[in-house]
CSV table of C-alpha atoms and ligand atoms in Angstrom, one decimal:
chain,number,residue,atom,x,y,z
A,1,MET,CA,-73.2,-16.7,-56.1
A,2,LEU,CA,-72.5,-18.6,-58.9
A,3,LEU,CA,-69.7,-20.6,-57.0
A,4,GLU,CA,-69.6,-21.6,-52.9
A,5,VAL,CA,-67.0,-23.7,-51.8
A,6,ASP,CA,-67.1,-24.8,-47.9
A,7,ASP,CA,-64.4,-26.5,-46.2
A,8,LEU,CA,-62.8,-28.4,-48.8
A,9,SER,CA,-60.0,-30.6,-47.9
A,10,VAL,CA,-58.9,-33.8,-50.5
A,11,THR,CA,-56.7,-36.1,-49.6
A,12,TYR,CA,-54.7,-38.6,-51.8
A,13,ARG,CA,-53.9,-42.3,-50.3
A,14,THR,CA,-51.0,-44.2,-52.1
A,15,GLY,CA,-49.7,-47.2,-50.7
A,16,ASN,CA,-49.5,-46.9,-47.2
A,17,ASP,CA,-49.2,-42.7,-47.7
A,18,THR,CA,-51.8,-40.5,-46.8
A,19,VAL,CA,-51.3,-37.0,-48.5
A,20,ARG,CA,-53.7,-34.3,-47.3
A,21,ALA,CA,-53.8,-31.9,-50.4
A,22,VAL,CA,-56.1,-29.6,-49.2
A,23,ARG,CA,-56.6,-28.6,-45.9
A,24,GLY,CA,-60.8,-27.4,-45.2
A,25,VAL,CA,-60.8,-24.0,-48.3
A,26,SER,CA,-63.6,-22.0,-49.0
A,27,PHE,CA,-64.0,-19.3,-51.1
A,28,THR,CA,-67.2,-17.7,-53.0
A,29,LEU,CA,-66.9,-17.4,-56.9
A,30,ASP,CA,-70.2,-13.9,-58.1
A,31,ALA,CA,-71.1,-15.2,-61.7
A,32,GLY,CA,-69.2,-12.6,-63.9
A,33,GLU,CA,-66.6,-12.5,-61.4
A,34,THR,CA,-63.0,-13.7,-61.5
A,35,LEU,CA,-61.0,-15.2,-59.5
A,36,ALA,CA,-57.2,-16.2,-59.2
A,37,MET,CA,-55.3,-18.7,-57.2
A,38,ALA,CA,-51.4,-19.1,-57.0
A,39,GLY,CA,-49.3,-20.5,-54.8
A,40,GLU,CA,-46.1,-22.4,-54.4
A,41,SER,CA,-45.5,-25.5,-56.6
A,42,GLY,CA,-47.6,-28.6,-54.7
A,43,SER,CA,-49.6,-26.1,-52.7
A,44,GLY,CA,-52.5,-27.7,-53.9
A,45,LYS,CA,-53.8,-25.3,-56.6
A,46,SER,CA,-54.9,-28.1,-59.2
A,47,THR,CA,-56.0,-30.3,-56.7
A,48,VAL,CA,-59.2,-27.9,-55.7
A,49,ALA,CA,-59.7,-26.8,-59.4
A,50,LEU,CA,-59.4,-31.0,-60.1
A,51,SER,CA,-61.9,-31.2,-57.7
A,52,LEU,CA,-64.7,-28.4,-57.9
A,53,LEU,CA,-66.0,-31.2,-60.9
A,54,ARG,CA,-64.5,-35.0,-59.5
A,55,LEU,CA,-61.8,-35.0,-62.1
A,56,LEU,CA,-59.3,-36.2,-59.6
A,57,PRO,CA,-58.1,-39.8,-59.6
A,58,ALA,CA,-59.9,-42.5,-57.9
A,59,SER,CA,-57.3,-42.7,-55.1
A,60,ALA,CA,-59.0,-38.8,-53.5
A,61,ILE,CA,-61.6,-38.6,-51.4
A,62,VAL,CA,-62.8,-35.5,-50.7
A,63,THR,CA,-65.3,-33.5,-48.5
A,64,GLY,CA,-67.4,-30.7,-47.5
A,65,THR,CA,-69.8,-29.3,-50.2
A,66,VAL,CA,-68.8,-27.9,-53.9
A,67,ARG,CA,-72.0,-25.9,-54.0
A,68,PHE,CA,-72.4,-24.7,-57.8
A,69,GLU,CA,-75.8,-23.3,-58.6
A,70,ASP,CA,-77.2,-24.6,-55.6
A,71,GLU,CA,-76.5,-27.7,-56.0
A,72,ASN,CA,-73.8,-29.9,-54.1
A,73,LEU,CA,-71.7,-31.5,-56.8
A,74,VAL,CA,-69.9,-33.6,-54.5
A,75,GLU,CA,-73.0,-35.4,-53.9
A,76,ALA,CA,-74.8,-35.4,-57.6
A,77,ASN,CA,-74.1,-38.9,-59.2
A,78,TRP,CA,-72.3,-39.0,-62.8
A,79,ALA,CA,-75.0,-38.5,-65.1
A,80,ARG,CA,-75.1,-34.9,-63.9
A,81,MET,CA,-71.2,-33.7,-63.5
A,82,ARG,CA,-71.3,-35.2,-67.2
A,83,ALA,CA,-74.4,-32.4,-68.2
A,84,VAL,CA,-72.4,-30.2,-65.4
A,85,ARG,CA,-68.6,-30.7,-67.5
A,86,TRP,CA,-70.2,-28.9,-70.2
A,87,ALA,CA,-73.3,-27.2,-70.1
A,88,GLY,CA,-72.7,-25.8,-66.3
A,89,ALA,CA,-68.4,-25.4,-65.9
A,90,SER,CA,-65.2,-26.4,-68.5
A,91,VAL,CA,-61.7,-26.2,-67.7
A,92,VAL,CA,-59.2,-24.8,-69.9
A,93,PHE,CA,-55.4,-27.2,-69.1
A,94,GLN,CA,-52.4,-26.7,-69.7
A,95,GLY,CA,-50.8,-28.7,-73.5
A,96,ALA,CA,-53.2,-28.3,-75.4
A,97,MET,CA,-51.3,-31.0,-77.8
A,98,SER,CA,-51.9,-34.0,-75.5
A,99,ALA,CA,-55.6,-32.6,-74.6
A,100,LEU,CA,-56.3,-32.7,-78.7
A,101,ASN,CA,-57.7,-35.7,-80.7
A,102,PRO,CA,-55.0,-35.2,-83.5
A,103,VAL,CA,-56.5,-37.0,-85.6
A,104,ARG,CA,-59.3,-34.9,-85.4
A,105,ASN,CA,-59.9,-31.6,-87.7
A,106,ILE,CA,-60.5,-28.3,-84.8
A,107,GLY,CA,-64.1,-28.1,-86.4
A,108,GLU,CA,-65.2,-31.7,-85.4
A,109,GLN,CA,-63.8,-31.8,-81.9
A,110,ILE,CA,-65.7,-28.3,-81.1
A,111,ARG,CA,-69.2,-28.8,-82.8
A,112,GLU,CA,-68.7,-32.8,-81.1
A,113,PRO,CA,-69.3,-31.0,-77.7
A,114,ILE,CA,-72.1,-28.8,-79.5
A,115,LEU,CA,-73.7,-31.8,-80.8
A,116,LEU,CA,-74.3,-33.5,-78.0
A,117,HIS,CA,-75.9,-31.1,-75.0
A,118,GLU,CA,-77.1,-28.0,-77.2
A,119,ARG,CA,-79.3,-30.9,-79.3
A,120,VAL,CA,-78.8,-28.7,-81.7
A,121,GLY,CA,-78.5,-29.6,-86.0
A,122,GLU,CA,-75.0,-30.3,-87.9
A,123,ARG,CA,-75.9,-26.2,-89.6
A,124,ALA,CA,-76.6,-24.4,-86.7
A,125,ALA,CA,-73.5,-26.1,-84.9
A,126,SER,CA,-71.1,-26.0,-87.8
A,127,ALA,CA,-71.7,-21.8,-87.7
A,128,ARG,CA,-71.5,-21.5,-83.6
A,129,THR,CA,-68.0,-23.3,-84.2
A,130,ALA,CA,-67.6,-20.4,-86.8
A,131,GLU,CA,-68.4,-17.8,-84.3
A,132,LEU,CA,-66.4,-19.4,-81.2
A,133,LEU,CA,-62.9,-19.5,-83.5
A,134,ASP,CA,-64.0,-15.9,-85.4
A,135,ALA,CA,-64.3,-15.7,-81.2
A,136,VAL,CA,-60.7,-16.9,-80.0
A,137,GLY,CA,-59.5,-15.3,-83.1
A,138,VAL,CA,-58.1,-18.3,-84.7
A,139,ALA,CA,-60.0,-17.8,-88.6
A,140,SER,CA,-62.5,-20.0,-89.3
A,141,ARG,CA,-61.5,-21.4,-92.2
A,142,ARG,CA,-58.9,-23.3,-90.5
A,143,ALA,CA,-62.0,-25.5,-88.8
A,144,GLY,CA,-60.6,-28.2,-91.1
A,145,SER,CA,-57.3,-28.1,-89.7
A,146,TYR,CA,-55.7,-30.8,-87.3
A,147,PRO,CA,-54.0,-30.0,-84.1
A,148,HIS,CA,-50.3,-30.6,-85.6
A,149,GLU,CA,-50.4,-27.8,-87.8
A,150,LEU,CA,-51.9,-25.3,-85.8
A,151,SER,CA,-49.1,-23.6,-83.2
A,152,GLY,CA,-48.8,-23.9,-79.4
A,153,GLY,CA,-50.8,-20.4,-79.4
A,154,GLN,CA,-53.7,-21.9,-80.9
A,155,ARG,CA,-55.0,-24.9,-79.9
A,156,GLN,CA,-54.5,-23.4,-76.4
A,157,ARG,CA,-57.1,-21.4,-78.3
A,158,VAL,CA,-59.4,-24.2,-79.5
A,159,MET,CA,-59.3,-25.5,-76.4
A,160,ILE,CA,-60.6,-21.7,-74.9
A,161,ALA,CA,-63.1,-21.8,-77.6
A,162,MET,CA,-63.7,-25.5,-76.7
A,163,ALA,CA,-64.2,-24.5,-73.5
A,164,MET,CA,-67.0,-22.1,-74.2
A,165,ALA,CA,-68.7,-23.7,-77.5
A,166,CYS,CA,-71.6,-24.9,-74.4
A,167,ARG,CA,-71.5,-21.5,-72.7
A,168,PRO,CA,-70.6,-22.9,-69.4
A,169,ASN,CA,-71.1,-19.8,-66.3
A,170,LEU,CA,-67.4,-21.1,-65.3
A,171,ILE,CA,-64.8,-21.7,-66.6
A,172,ILE,CA,-61.4,-23.6,-64.9
A,173,ALA,CA,-58.1,-22.3,-65.5
A,174,ASP,CA,-55.1,-24.1,-64.5
A,175,GLU,CA,-52.2,-23.0,-65.6
A,176,PRO,CA,-53.8,-22.1,-69.1
A,177,THR,CA,-50.6,-20.2,-70.4
A,178,THR,CA,-47.5,-21.5,-69.0
A,179,ALA,CA,-46.7,-23.3,-71.5
A,180,LEU,CA,-46.2,-21.0,-74.1
A,181,ASP,CA,-43.8,-17.7,-74.3
A,182,VAL,CA,-44.3,-14.6,-72.8
A,183,ILE,CA,-46.0,-12.8,-75.8
A,184,VAL,CA,-48.6,-15.3,-76.8
A,185,GLN,CA,-49.1,-15.7,-73.3
A,186,ALA,CA,-50.8,-11.8,-73.4
A,187,GLN,CA,-52.7,-12.8,-76.2
A,188,ILE,CA,-54.1,-15.2,-74.5
A,189,LEU,CA,-54.4,-14.3,-70.8
A,190,THR,CA,-56.4,-10.9,-72.6
A,191,LEU,CA,-58.5,-13.1,-74.3
A,192,LEU,CA,-59.7,-15.2,-71.9
A,193,THR,CA,-60.5,-12.2,-70.1
A,194,ASP,CA,-62.1,-10.5,-72.6
A,195,LEU,CA,-64.9,-13.3,-73.1
A,196,VAL,CA,-65.5,-13.6,-69.5
A,197,ARG,CA,-66.3,-10.1,-69.5
A,198,ASP,CA,-68.4,-10.2,-72.5
A,199,THR,CA,-70.4,-13.0,-71.2
A,200,ARG,CA,-70.5,-12.2,-67.3
A,201,ILE,CA,-69.6,-15.2,-66.7
A,202,GLY,CA,-67.1,-16.5,-64.0
A,203,MET,CA,-63.7,-17.7,-64.2
A,204,ILE,CA,-61.7,-19.2,-61.5
A,205,MET,CA,-57.3,-19.0,-63.2
A,206,ILE,CA,-54.1,-20.7,-61.7
A,207,SER,CA,-50.8,-19.8,-61.6
A,208,HIS,CA,-47.8,-19.8,-60.3
A,209,ASP,CA,-47.4,-16.3,-61.9
A,210,LEU,CA,-48.6,-13.6,-59.4
A,211,SER,CA,-48.4,-10.9,-62.6
A,212,VAL,CA,-50.5,-12.5,-64.5
A,213,LEU,CA,-53.2,-13.0,-61.6
A,214,ALA,CA,-52.8,-9.5,-61.2
A,215,GLU,CA,-54.2,-8.5,-64.6
A,216,THR,CA,-56.0,-10.9,-64.7
A,217,CYS,CA,-58.7,-11.1,-61.4
A,218,ASP,CA,-60.7,-9.0,-59.5
A,219,ARG,CA,-59.6,-11.4,-56.4
A,220,MET,CA,-56.9,-13.4,-55.3
A,221,ALA,CA,-57.0,-16.3,-52.9
A,222,VAL,CA,-52.7,-17.5,-51.9
A,223,MET,CA,-52.6,-21.1,-51.0
A,224,TYR,CA,-50.2,-22.4,-49.1
A,225,ALA,CA,-49.8,-26.5,-47.7
A,226,GLY,CA,-53.2,-26.9,-49.0
A,227,HIS,CA,-55.0,-24.2,-46.9
A,228,VAL,CA,-55.6,-20.5,-48.4
A,229,VAL,CA,-54.0,-18.3,-46.3
A,230,GLU,CA,-55.1,-14.9,-47.5
A,231,ILE,CA,-58.2,-14.0,-50.1
A,232,GLY,CA,-58.6,-10.7,-51.5
A,233,PRO,CA,-58.8,-7.1,-54.0
A,234,SER,CA,-56.1,-8.9,-56.4
A,235,HIS,CA,-53.6,-5.5,-56.8
A,236,GLN,CA,-54.4,-5.0,-52.9
A,237,LEU,CA,-53.1,-7.9,-51.9
A,238,ILE,CA,-50.1,-7.5,-53.9
A,239,GLY,CA,-49.3,-4.1,-53.4
A,240,GLU,CA,-50.1,-4.3,-49.5
A,241,PRO,CA,-49.7,-8.2,-48.6
A,242,LYS,CA,-51.1,-8.5,-45.1
A,243,HIS,CA,-50.5,-12.5,-44.6
A,244,PRO,CA,-46.0,-13.0,-44.1
A,245,TYR,CA,-45.6,-16.0,-47.0
A,246,THR,CA,-47.5,-13.4,-49.7
A,247,GLN,CA,-45.4,-10.9,-48.4
A,248,ALA,CA,-42.4,-13.1,-49.4
A,249,LEU,CA,-44.3,-13.8,-52.8
A,250,SER,CA,-44.9,-10.5,-53.8
A,251,GLY,CA,-41.4,-8.8,-52.6
A,252,ALA,CA,-39.7,-11.5,-55.4
A,253,PHE,CA,-43.2,-10.1,-57.7
A,254,PRO,CA,-42.3,-12.7,-60.8
A,255,ARG,CA,-42.2,-11.3,-64.7
A,256,ILE,CA,-44.6,-13.2,-66.0
A,257,GLY,CA,-43.0,-15.9,-67.8
A,258,ASP,CA,-40.0,-16.6,-66.1
A,259,PRO,CA,-39.9,-20.6,-65.3
A,260,SER,CA,-37.7,-19.5,-62.2
A,261,SER,CA,-40.8,-18.2,-60.2
A,262,ARG,CA,-41.7,-21.6,-60.1
A,263,LEU,CA,-40.0,-23.8,-57.7
A,264,ALA,CA,-39.2,-21.3,-55.6
A,265,PRO,CA,-41.2,-18.2,-55.4
A,266,ALA,CA,-40.1,-15.7,-52.9
A,267,GLY,CA,-36.4,-17.7,-52.4
A,268,LEU,CA,-37.6,-18.0,-48.9
A,269,PRO,CA,-35.4,-20.8,-47.2
A,270,GLY,CA,-36.6,-24.1,-46.6
A,271,ASP,CA,-39.0,-25.9,-47.9
A,272,PRO,CA,-43.5,-25.9,-47.7
A,273,PRO,CA,-44.8,-28.7,-44.7
A,274,ASP,CA,-44.1,-33.0,-45.4
A,275,LEU,CA,-48.3,-32.7,-46.6
A,276,ARG,CA,-48.3,-36.8,-45.2
A,277,GLN,CA,-47.8,-35.3,-41.7
A,278,THR,CA,-50.5,-33.4,-39.5
A,279,ILE,CA,-49.7,-29.8,-39.6
A,280,GLU,CA,-50.0,-27.9,-35.8
A,281,GLY,CA,-50.6,-24.5,-36.5
A,282,CYS,CA,-50.4,-22.4,-39.3
A,283,PRO,CA,-48.3,-24.2,-41.8
A,284,PHE,CA,-45.6,-21.5,-43.0
A,285,ALA,CA,-45.1,-21.2,-39.0
A,286,PRO,CA,-41.4,-22.9,-39.7
A,287,ARG,CA,-40.5,-20.8,-42.5
A,288,CYS,CA,-41.5,-17.8,-41.3
A,289,ALA,CA,-39.5,-14.5,-39.7
A,290,VAL,CA,-42.3,-13.1,-37.3
A,291,SER,CA,-43.5,-15.7,-36.5
A,292,PHE,CA,-44.4,-16.3,-32.7
A,293,ALA,CA,-44.8,-19.6,-30.2
A,294,GLU,CA,-48.5,-19.1,-30.5
A,295,CYS,CA,-48.4,-19.1,-34.6
A,296,ARG,CA,-47.1,-23.5,-34.3
A,297,SER,CA,-50.0,-24.2,-31.5
A,298,HIS,CA,-52.7,-21.7,-32.3
A,299,ASP,CA,-55.4,-22.7,-34.7
A,300,ILE,CA,-55.7,-20.5,-38.2
A,301,GLY,CA,-59.2,-19.8,-40.0
A,302,LEU,CA,-59.1,-17.2,-42.0
A,303,TRP,CA,-60.1,-13.6,-40.3
A,304,SER,CA,-61.4,-10.8,-41.1
A,305,ALA,CA,-58.1,-8.4,-42.5
A,306,GLY,CA,-60.2,-5.0,-43.4
A,307,ALA,CA,-62.6,-4.8,-46.4
A,308,HIS,CA,-63.4,-8.2,-48.7
A,309,ARG,CA,-59.9,-9.6,-47.3
A,310,GLU,CA,-59.2,-12.3,-45.3
A,311,SER,CA,-55.9,-13.6,-43.6
A,312,ALA,CA,-55.1,-16.2,-42.1
A,313,CYS,CA,-52.0,-14.9,-40.1
A,314,LEU,CA,-52.7,-14.9,-36.7
A,315,ARG,CA,-50.9,-11.3,-36.2
A,316,VAL,CA,-54.0,-9.3,-37.7
A,317,LEU,CA,-55.8,-10.5,-34.6
A,318,PRO,CA,-55.7,-7.6,-32.1
A,319,GLU,CA,-54.4,-9.3,-28.7
A,320,PHE,CA,-51.3,-11.1,-31.5
A,321,ALA,CA,-51.0,-8.1,-33.8
A,322,ASP,CA,-48.1,-7.0,-31.5
A,323,ARG,CA,-46.2,-9.5,-30.6
A,324,PRO,CA,-42.5,-10.0,-30.8
A,325,ALA,CA,-40.9,-12.2,-33.1
A,326,LEU,CA,-39.4,-15.6,-31.9
A,327,PRO,CA,-35.2,-15.0,-32.7
A,328,HIS,CA,-35.1,-16.4,-35.8
A,329,GLU,CA,-34.8,-19.2,-37.0
A,330,PRO,CA,-32.6,-21.5,-40.0
A,331,ALA,CA,-35.9,-23.0,-41.7
A,332,ILE,CA,-37.1,-25.9,-40.8
A,333,GLU,CA,-36.2,-28.5,-43.6
A,334,ALA,CA,-39.6,-30.7,-44.3
A,335,ALA,CA,-38.6,-34.3,-43.8
A,336,SER,CA,-38.9,-36.2,-47.0
B,401,LIG,P1,-48.3,-27.3,-59.2
B,401,LIG,O1,-47.5,-25.6,-59.6
B,401,LIG,O2,-47.4,-27.8,-59.3
B,401,LIG,O3,-49.4,-27.7,-60.2
B,401,LIG,P2,-50.1,-27.9,-57.5
B,401,LIG,O4,-50.2,-26.7,-56.2
B,401,LIG,O5,-51.4,-27.7,-58.3
B,401,LIG,O6,-48.5,-27.1,-57.6
B,401,LIG,P3,-51.4,-30.4,-56.8
B,401,LIG,O7,-51.6,-30.7,-58.2
B,401,LIG,O8,-52.3,-29.5,-56.1
B,401,LIG,O9,-50.3,-29.4,-56.6
B,401,LIG,O10,-51.0,-30.7,-55.5
B,401,LIG,C1,-51.0,-30.7,-54.3
B,401,LIG,C2,-50.5,-31.4,-53.3
B,401,LIG,O11,-51.0,-33.5,-53.8
B,401,LIG,C3,-48.4,-32.4,-54.0
B,401,LIG,O12,-47.6,-32.5,-52.8
B,401,LIG,C4,-49.2,-33.6,-54.9
B,401,LIG,O13,-47.5,-34.4,-54.5
B,401,LIG,C5,-49.6,-33.8,-54.2
B,401,LIG,N1,-50.6,-35.1,-55.3
B,401,LIG,C6,-51.0,-34.3,-56.3
B,401,LIG,N2,-51.8,-35.1,-57.1
B,401,LIG,C7,-51.7,-36.7,-56.7
B,401,LIG,C8,-52.2,-37.4,-56.5
B,401,LIG,N3,-52.9,-38.2,-57.9
B,401,LIG,N4,-51.6,-38.7,-55.7
B,401,LIG,C9,-50.9,-38.0,-55.0
B,401,LIG,N5,-50.6,-37.3,-54.1
B,401,LIG,C10,-50.7,-36.5,-55.2
B,402,LIG,MG1,-50.8,-27.6,-60.5
């Protein structure tokens, strides 16, 4: 097992508020496997991604375990974390312009981690830089170019080359293509997926766009209000969703690059719950058209829902499967 996340919770402290952004998330990832994380804005996707490599601000309190290559990163010291961040696992964020250094050419920026972490000489580092640029589809003669001389798509490719520089075993891509146009998005996603397949590394890909995720990832986890509410093979999960939230999401199956899908992906009435509050029972119950009384009180866990599939809906348990839904009520607006 490459990565084993168990009961991960993250709380942000801001002023007088505590925001429980991630609430008991568990999942695993094998080498060579790709896992998608979906869910509407604010569901906790980036918080999970950042917490894996301890990239969260100091205001965040993390509990649970993140076992990566048999080491619990939640307890690792900072020297270990620095090493893991380059050589073990790396992150590709959206918005390459802000992540690249504007006054240094891209060749230098790719070479730097190689020199630092691979203990090779200048010549070998330059050769590897050229190889990486070729692999991501940027001509290696562009190594002397500065970020502003490249297109958005090329900059995102350079970010991917940097993430691959020290041959990590895990890549975490948080909305790596959101800022790009549709055609370039598809190219970059194909590139990432091919790199992952060819090198047998693991990947976690975050997006609010289900169609992007279904095309690129073997398995998918759907997040809602800090919980994973459903997990399983991507195509099954979208084709035959078990959780009412996934059903609503996939019912509004957005097209690649459709920005209107972002804030209210399913066109659902109501808002997600206020993450400053304790949530009793299922966090989706107030918006769920098929909920019943116990949904508001019963502890929610991920239950088996067929081969390789789990859902956090009480209806997957035999005793609740046929429970009639309470009369449909208007969605409850979260306090703000
Ligand atoms: P998006 O699709 O918009 O990127 P997301 O699923 O990645 O959303 P997160 O960024 O993980 O969501 O945020 C989860 C929750 O944590 C949100 O309610 C957000 O407001 C809150 N949050 C995120 N970062 C902080 C922070 N630094 N301080 C306080 N609250 C935060
Ligand atoms: Mg995010």
